[in-house]
Amino acid sequence: MGWGNGHRNSGIYRLQNYEQALAHFHAVKPIRGRDVECRPLGHRDRPHFSIKLNDNFEVECCDYNAKPSVTFRPNGEVWIRPPWISPSSCAFIEEVLGIRSSQVDYKIRVGLAAGTFVVPKEEGLVIKRDPERGNNYHPISVKPNVVHHIKRGVANNVRSQYADVFSYAHGYFKLGATMPSHDEQRELFGVKTIVNEHGDGTKYEYERLNTPSWQYSNPEDVDAFVAMMRSDDPMDQYKAIVTLRIQIGTWRNPNHTYKEVLQVIDRMVLSKHKQEVFKEVEVPAGVVRKDIYSWAFD
């Protein structure tokens, strides 16, 4: 991938096992003048990559926010659990362990001798070297990887239950889909004041449109949207469509937004009925396939 020691110049040492990780921890001197001890994992001027020893004598390799992404355990196991999903997390895993890592479909994957495995966001992935299999890393805890297939007949029946919602969206764009100006949006939704802080602790305020924030994987959000679209008040229907356009962020191109809005409504409807619309299909261990309907479950 495009992130490596040469590109990031992190100075991170590749750690082969727990013993080497523990030795590296003891060999590195803490950075002076810090209230909380910080031992850099790589170059000393990059303390956001750090190494720790926890109460269970596990060696934690931390990325950016001082939370462990890779943990070496005394029994030889290595626990991979990045605090967030990003290319930098993949680069960190590669640098520390020397294994391939990539981000696909908002999931982190690692390449091992037995195949490619997804790192579950919550529980992570535990791997261990196997002397009988070339001393390569092999997974210990593997969560079955599944993809979702759509039941097209059921999906079409579900869509038909929301024909009035799709019809209003079609009609809205057919009539021109004029987007209200910024001042009109403020009048339509109102504004809310957000209080935040700068890095030095000083506070500042700014205003934001008081629009609903909907996620199509959240049934309650879908219910709220459908309720507005089926309201007897035409203004509620109008506000629902405008809210989607604002959230999508492509409202400056009416033709593009038309397709985007209909796609989002379709996903909202299918996601609300995901238990009946989709079926899980398990993928063989070591094989990762693209789940094109993962948006309904993440």
Short mmCIF file of C-alpha atoms in Angstrom, two decimals:
data_model
loop_
_atom_site.label_atom_id
_atom_site.label_comp_id
_atom_site.label_asym_id
_atom_site.label_seq_id
_atom_site.Cartn_x
_atom_site.Cartn_y
_atom_site.Cartn_z
CA MET A 1 0.00 0.00 0.00
CA GLY A 2 1.04 3.63 -0.24
CA TRP A 3 1.97 3.95 3.41
CA GLY A 4 5.26 2.52 4.58
CA ASN A 5 8.29 3.35 6.68
CA GLY A 6 9.77 5.22 3.76
CA HIS A 7 6.68 7.38 3.28
CA ARG A 8 5.77 8.04 6.90
CA ASN A 9 9.32 7.89 8.27
CA SER A 10 7.89 6.66 11.57
CA GLY A 11 10.99 4.76 12.64
CA ILE A 12 8.79 1.95 13.95
CA TYR A 13 10.63 -1.32 14.55
CA ARG A 14 9.11 -4.53 13.26
CA LEU A 15 8.47 -6.71 16.29
CA GLN A 16 8.62 -10.46 15.69
CA ASN A 17 7.21 -11.75 19.00
CA TYR A 18 6.38 -10.92 22.62
CA GLU A 19 9.97 -11.28 23.83
CA GLN A 20 11.23 -8.81 21.26
CA ALA A 21 8.40 -6.40 22.02
CA LEU A 22 9.11 -6.58 25.78
CA ALA A 23 12.83 -6.06 25.20
CA HIS A 24 12.08 -3.04 23.02
CA PHE A 25 9.85 -1.57 25.73
CA HIS A 26 12.61 -1.82 28.36
CA ALA A 27 15.26 -0.52 25.96
CA VAL A 28 13.41 2.68 25.10
CA LYS A 29 13.77 5.55 27.54
CA PRO A 30 10.65 7.59 28.38
CA ILE A 31 10.44 11.09 26.98
CA ARG A 32 11.33 13.61 29.68
CA GLY A 33 8.95 16.18 31.08
CA ARG A 34 5.72 14.26 30.50
CA ASP A 35 3.08 13.87 33.18
CA VAL A 36 2.17 10.49 31.72
CA GLU A 37 5.03 8.19 30.78
CA CYS A 38 5.53 8.00 27.02
CA ARG A 39 7.97 5.60 25.38
CA PRO A 40 8.13 6.16 21.61
CA LEU A 41 7.71 3.12 19.42
CA GLY A 42 9.69 4.71 16.60
CA HIS A 43 11.50 8.05 16.29
CA ARG A 44 11.52 10.07 19.50
CA ASP A 45 10.03 13.09 17.74
CA ARG A 46 6.95 11.01 16.89
CA PRO A 47 5.55 10.23 20.34
CA HIS A 48 2.08 9.54 18.92
CA PHE A 49 3.49 6.08 18.10
CA SER A 50 4.17 4.69 21.59
CA ILE A 51 4.77 1.41 23.42
CA LYS A 52 3.40 0.46 26.85
CA LEU A 53 3.36 -2.42 29.34
CA ASN A 54 -0.05 -2.96 30.93
CA ASP A 55 -0.96 -4.58 34.25
CA ASN A 56 -1.20 -8.01 32.61
CA PHE A 57 2.38 -7.67 31.30
CA GLU A 58 1.09 -7.33 27.77
CA VAL A 59 3.05 -5.05 25.43
CA GLU A 60 0.77 -2.49 23.78
CA CYS A 61 1.76 -0.72 20.58
CA CYS A 62 -0.29 2.46 20.36
CA ASP A 63 -1.22 4.53 17.34
CA TYR A 64 -1.96 8.27 17.57
CA ASN A 65 -4.45 8.48 20.46
CA ALA A 66 -2.39 6.39 22.91
CA LYS A 67 -4.79 3.46 22.54
CA PRO A 68 -3.36 0.07 21.53
CA SER A 69 -3.72 -1.12 17.95
CA VAL A 70 -1.46 -4.15 18.37
CA THR A 71 -0.99 -6.00 21.68
CA PHE A 72 1.62 -8.71 22.27
CA ARG A 73 0.61 -11.24 24.95
CA PRO A 74 3.00 -13.39 27.04
CA ASN A 75 1.47 -16.60 25.62
CA GLY A 76 2.57 -15.61 22.12
CA GLU A 77 -0.78 -14.33 20.92
CA VAL A 78 -1.04 -10.97 19.16
CA TRP A 79 -4.30 -9.03 19.42
CA ILE A 80 -5.04 -6.67 16.53
CA ARG A 81 -7.70 -4.10 17.37
CA PRO A 82 -7.18 -0.62 15.92
CA PRO A 83 -9.20 2.13 17.65
CA TRP A 84 -10.42 3.35 14.26
CA ILE A 85 -10.60 2.19 10.66
CA SER A 86 -8.27 4.14 8.40
CA PRO A 87 -5.31 3.74 6.01
CA SER A 88 -2.99 4.95 8.79
CA SER A 89 -4.19 2.10 11.02
CA CYS A 90 -3.37 -0.34 8.22
CA ALA A 91 0.07 1.21 7.83
CA PHE A 92 0.69 0.89 11.57
CA ILE A 93 -0.20 -2.82 11.54
CA GLU A 94 2.12 -3.40 8.59
CA GLU A 95 5.00 -1.58 10.25
CA VAL A 96 4.69 -3.33 13.62
CA LEU A 97 3.92 -6.88 12.44
CA GLY A 98 5.20 -7.00 8.88
CA ILE A 99 1.94 -8.40 7.51
CA ARG A 100 -0.20 -7.00 4.70
CA SER A 101 -3.09 -4.80 5.74
CA SER A 102 -5.68 -2.81 3.82
CA GLN A 103 -8.98 -1.02 4.25
CA VAL A 104 -11.88 -2.21 2.09
CA ASP A 105 -15.62 -1.65 2.63
CA TYR A 106 -14.88 0.30 5.83
CA LYS A 107 -13.21 -2.81 7.27
CA ILE A 108 -9.58 -3.56 8.00
CA ARG A 109 -8.18 -6.71 6.44
CA VAL A 110 -4.91 -8.49 7.11
CA GLY A 111 -3.13 -10.96 4.86
CA LEU A 112 -1.84 -14.09 6.61
CA ALA A 113 -0.41 -17.37 5.35
CA ALA A 114 -3.87 -18.96 5.58
CA GLY A 115 -5.57 -16.22 3.59
CA THR A 116 -7.10 -12.79 4.07
CA PHE A 117 -9.07 -12.08 7.24
CA VAL A 118 -11.29 -9.22 8.38
CA VAL A 119 -10.42 -7.56 11.69
CA PRO A 120 -13.78 -7.18 13.51
CA LYS A 121 -14.18 -3.64 14.82
CA GLU A 122 -15.31 -4.52 18.35
CA GLU A 123 -13.51 -7.75 19.28
CA GLY A 124 -10.49 -7.47 16.99
CA LEU A 125 -8.50 -10.42 15.64
CA VAL A 126 -6.13 -12.67 17.60
CA ILE A 127 -3.24 -14.26 15.69
CA LYS A 128 -0.29 -16.44 16.72
CA ARG A 129 2.83 -17.85 15.10
CA ASP A 130 2.69 -21.59 14.39
CA PRO A 131 6.15 -23.29 14.38
CA GLU A 132 4.68 -26.29 12.55
CA ARG A 133 3.46 -24.09 9.70
CA GLY A 134 6.54 -22.08 8.86
CA ASN A 135 6.31 -19.99 12.03
CA ASN A 136 3.86 -17.74 10.21
CA TYR A 137 0.97 -15.94 11.83
CA HIS A 138 -2.33 -17.80 11.84
CA PRO A 139 -5.68 -16.64 13.24
CA ILE A 140 -6.80 -17.92 16.65
CA SER A 141 -10.15 -16.20 16.99
CA VAL A 142 -11.94 -15.99 13.67
CA LYS A 143 -15.40 -14.52 13.43
CA PRO A 144 -17.23 -16.12 10.50
CA ASN A 145 -17.18 -13.73 7.57
CA VAL A 146 -20.54 -13.29 5.89
CA VAL A 147 -21.90 -11.36 2.94
CA HIS A 148 -25.53 -10.49 2.31
CA HIS A 149 -27.63 -11.46 -0.68
CA ILE A 150 -30.86 -9.67 -1.52
CA LYS A 151 -34.17 -11.46 -1.97
CA ARG A 152 -35.33 -9.48 -4.97
CA GLY A 153 -38.97 -10.50 -4.85
CA VAL A 154 -39.24 -9.60 -1.18
CA ALA A 155 -37.36 -6.33 -1.78
CA ASN A 156 -39.78 -5.29 -4.54
CA ASN A 157 -42.76 -6.07 -2.30
CA VAL A 158 -41.24 -3.90 0.44
CA ARG A 159 -40.64 -1.06 -2.01
CA SER A 160 -44.27 -1.21 -3.10
CA GLN A 161 -45.31 -0.45 0.49
CA TYR A 162 -43.58 2.93 0.15
CA ALA A 163 -44.81 3.79 -3.34
CA ASP A 164 -46.20 7.11 -2.08
CA VAL A 165 -42.79 8.11 -0.70
CA PHE A 166 -41.00 7.35 -3.99
CA SER A 167 -43.79 9.07 -5.92
CA TYR A 168 -43.38 12.32 -4.02
CA ALA A 169 -39.61 12.27 -4.59
CA HIS A 170 -40.10 11.69 -8.33
CA GLY A 171 -42.63 14.52 -8.50
CA TYR A 172 -40.41 16.90 -6.55
CA PHE A 173 -37.55 16.55 -9.00
CA LYS A 174 -39.85 16.52 -12.03
CA LEU A 175 -41.12 19.96 -11.02
CA GLY A 176 -37.60 21.41 -11.03
CA ALA A 177 -36.15 20.56 -7.60
CA THR A 178 -35.23 24.14 -6.75
CA MET A 179 -32.96 24.17 -3.73
CA PRO A 180 -33.73 26.89 -1.14
CA SER A 181 -31.05 29.50 -0.58
CA HIS A 182 -28.97 29.55 2.56
CA ASP A 183 -31.21 32.19 4.15
CA GLU A 184 -34.30 30.21 3.18
CA GLN A 185 -32.81 27.08 4.74
CA ARG A 186 -32.22 28.96 7.97
CA GLU A 187 -35.83 30.11 7.96
CA LEU A 188 -37.05 26.60 7.10
CA PHE A 189 -35.13 24.66 9.77
CA GLY A 190 -33.84 27.23 12.20
CA VAL A 191 -30.31 27.15 13.57
CA LYS A 192 -28.63 25.80 16.68
CA THR A 193 -25.56 27.15 18.42
CA ILE A 194 -22.63 24.77 18.84
CA VAL A 195 -20.02 25.43 21.55
CA ASN A 196 -16.57 23.95 20.97
CA GLU A 197 -13.00 24.41 22.20
CA HIS A 198 -9.69 25.21 20.56
CA GLY A 199 -6.64 23.16 21.45
CA ASP A 200 -5.64 25.75 24.09
CA GLY A 201 -8.98 25.40 25.85
CA THR A 202 -10.56 28.64 24.68
CA LYS A 203 -14.19 28.24 23.67
CA TYR A 204 -15.85 29.39 20.50
CA GLU A 205 -19.36 29.22 19.08
CA TYR A 206 -20.80 28.68 15.64
CA GLU A 207 -24.23 28.15 14.17
CA ARG A 208 -25.47 25.08 12.31
CA LEU A 209 -28.73 24.33 10.53
CA ASN A 210 -31.10 22.50 12.85
CA THR A 211 -31.86 19.75 10.30
CA PRO A 212 -32.57 16.16 11.31
CA SER A 213 -29.61 13.77 11.05
CA TRP A 214 -30.76 10.49 9.54
CA GLN A 215 -28.89 7.22 9.06
CA TYR A 216 -30.56 4.64 6.86
CA SER A 217 -29.22 1.79 8.99
CA ASN A 218 -31.17 3.18 11.98
CA PRO A 219 -34.86 2.08 11.92
CA GLU A 220 -35.91 5.00 14.12
CA ASP A 221 -34.43 7.49 11.67
CA VAL A 222 -36.20 5.75 8.80
CA ASP A 223 -39.52 5.93 10.69
CA ALA A 224 -38.99 9.66 11.31
CA PHE A 225 -38.27 10.29 7.63
CA VAL A 226 -41.27 8.26 6.42
CA ALA A 227 -43.53 10.03 8.93
CA MET A 228 -42.51 13.40 7.48
CA MET A 229 -42.99 12.15 3.92
CA ARG A 230 -46.50 10.89 4.76
CA SER A 231 -47.49 13.97 6.71
CA ASP A 232 -50.65 15.84 5.74
CA ASP A 233 -48.58 19.02 5.82
CA PRO A 234 -46.83 19.53 2.43
CA MET A 235 -44.15 21.55 4.20
CA ASP A 236 -43.05 18.47 6.17
CA GLN A 237 -42.67 16.52 2.93
CA TYR A 238 -40.67 19.34 1.40
CA LYS A 239 -38.42 19.61 4.44
CA ALA A 240 -37.76 15.85 4.38
CA ILE A 241 -36.50 15.93 0.79
CA VAL A 242 -34.45 19.10 1.33
CA THR A 243 -32.88 17.51 4.43
CA LEU A 244 -31.76 14.51 2.38
CA ARG A 245 -30.26 16.80 -0.25
CA ILE A 246 -28.34 18.74 2.40
CA GLN A 247 -27.05 15.55 4.01
CA ILE A 248 -25.97 14.05 0.70
CA GLY A 249 -24.08 17.24 -0.06
CA THR A 250 -24.42 17.06 -3.86
CA TRP A 251 -27.40 19.40 -4.18
CA ARG A 252 -25.58 21.76 -6.55
CA ASN A 253 -26.03 19.17 -9.31
CA PRO A 254 -29.81 18.50 -9.56
CA ASN A 255 -29.45 15.52 -11.92
CA HIS A 256 -26.89 13.83 -9.72
CA THR A 257 -28.86 14.61 -6.57
CA TYR A 258 -32.03 13.10 -8.08
CA LYS A 259 -30.32 9.70 -8.35
CA GLU A 260 -28.65 10.07 -4.97
CA VAL A 261 -31.88 10.94 -3.15
CA LEU A 262 -33.77 8.02 -4.68
CA GLN A 263 -30.92 5.68 -3.79
CA VAL A 264 -30.89 6.89 -0.18
CA ILE A 265 -34.67 6.47 0.11
CA ASP A 266 -34.36 2.97 -1.35
CA ARG A 267 -31.66 2.10 1.15
CA MET A 268 -33.72 3.50 4.01
CA VAL A 269 -36.68 1.34 3.06
CA LEU A 270 -34.66 -1.84 2.55
CA SER A 271 -32.60 -1.28 5.68
CA LYS A 272 -35.73 -0.94 7.80
CA HIS A 273 -36.85 -4.38 6.58
CA LYS A 274 -33.35 -5.89 6.36
CA GLN A 275 -34.19 -9.04 8.33
CA GLU A 276 -36.69 -10.09 5.67
CA VAL A 277 -35.03 -8.57 2.61
CA PHE A 278 -31.49 -9.92 3.02
CA LYS A 279 -30.03 -13.32 3.82
CA GLU A 280 -26.58 -14.09 5.20
CA VAL A 281 -24.17 -16.24 3.22
CA GLU A 282 -21.06 -17.44 5.05
CA VAL A 283 -17.73 -17.10 3.26
CA PRO A 284 -15.00 -19.76 3.68
CA ALA A 285 -12.29 -18.97 6.24
CA GLY A 286 -9.41 -17.01 4.76
CA VAL A 287 -11.55 -15.63 1.94
CA VAL A 288 -12.92 -12.08 1.98
CA ARG A 289 -15.59 -10.99 -0.46
CA LYS A 290 -17.14 -7.61 -0.99
CA ASP A 291 -20.46 -7.21 0.81
CA ILE A 292 -22.34 -4.74 -1.38
CA TYR A 293 -25.23 -4.58 1.11
CA SER A 294 -23.11 -3.97 4.21
CA TRP A 295 -24.57 -0.43 4.42
CA ALA A 296 -27.78 -1.93 5.87
CA PHE A 297 -25.95 -3.53 8.78
CA ASP A 298 -23.05 -1.23 9.69
#
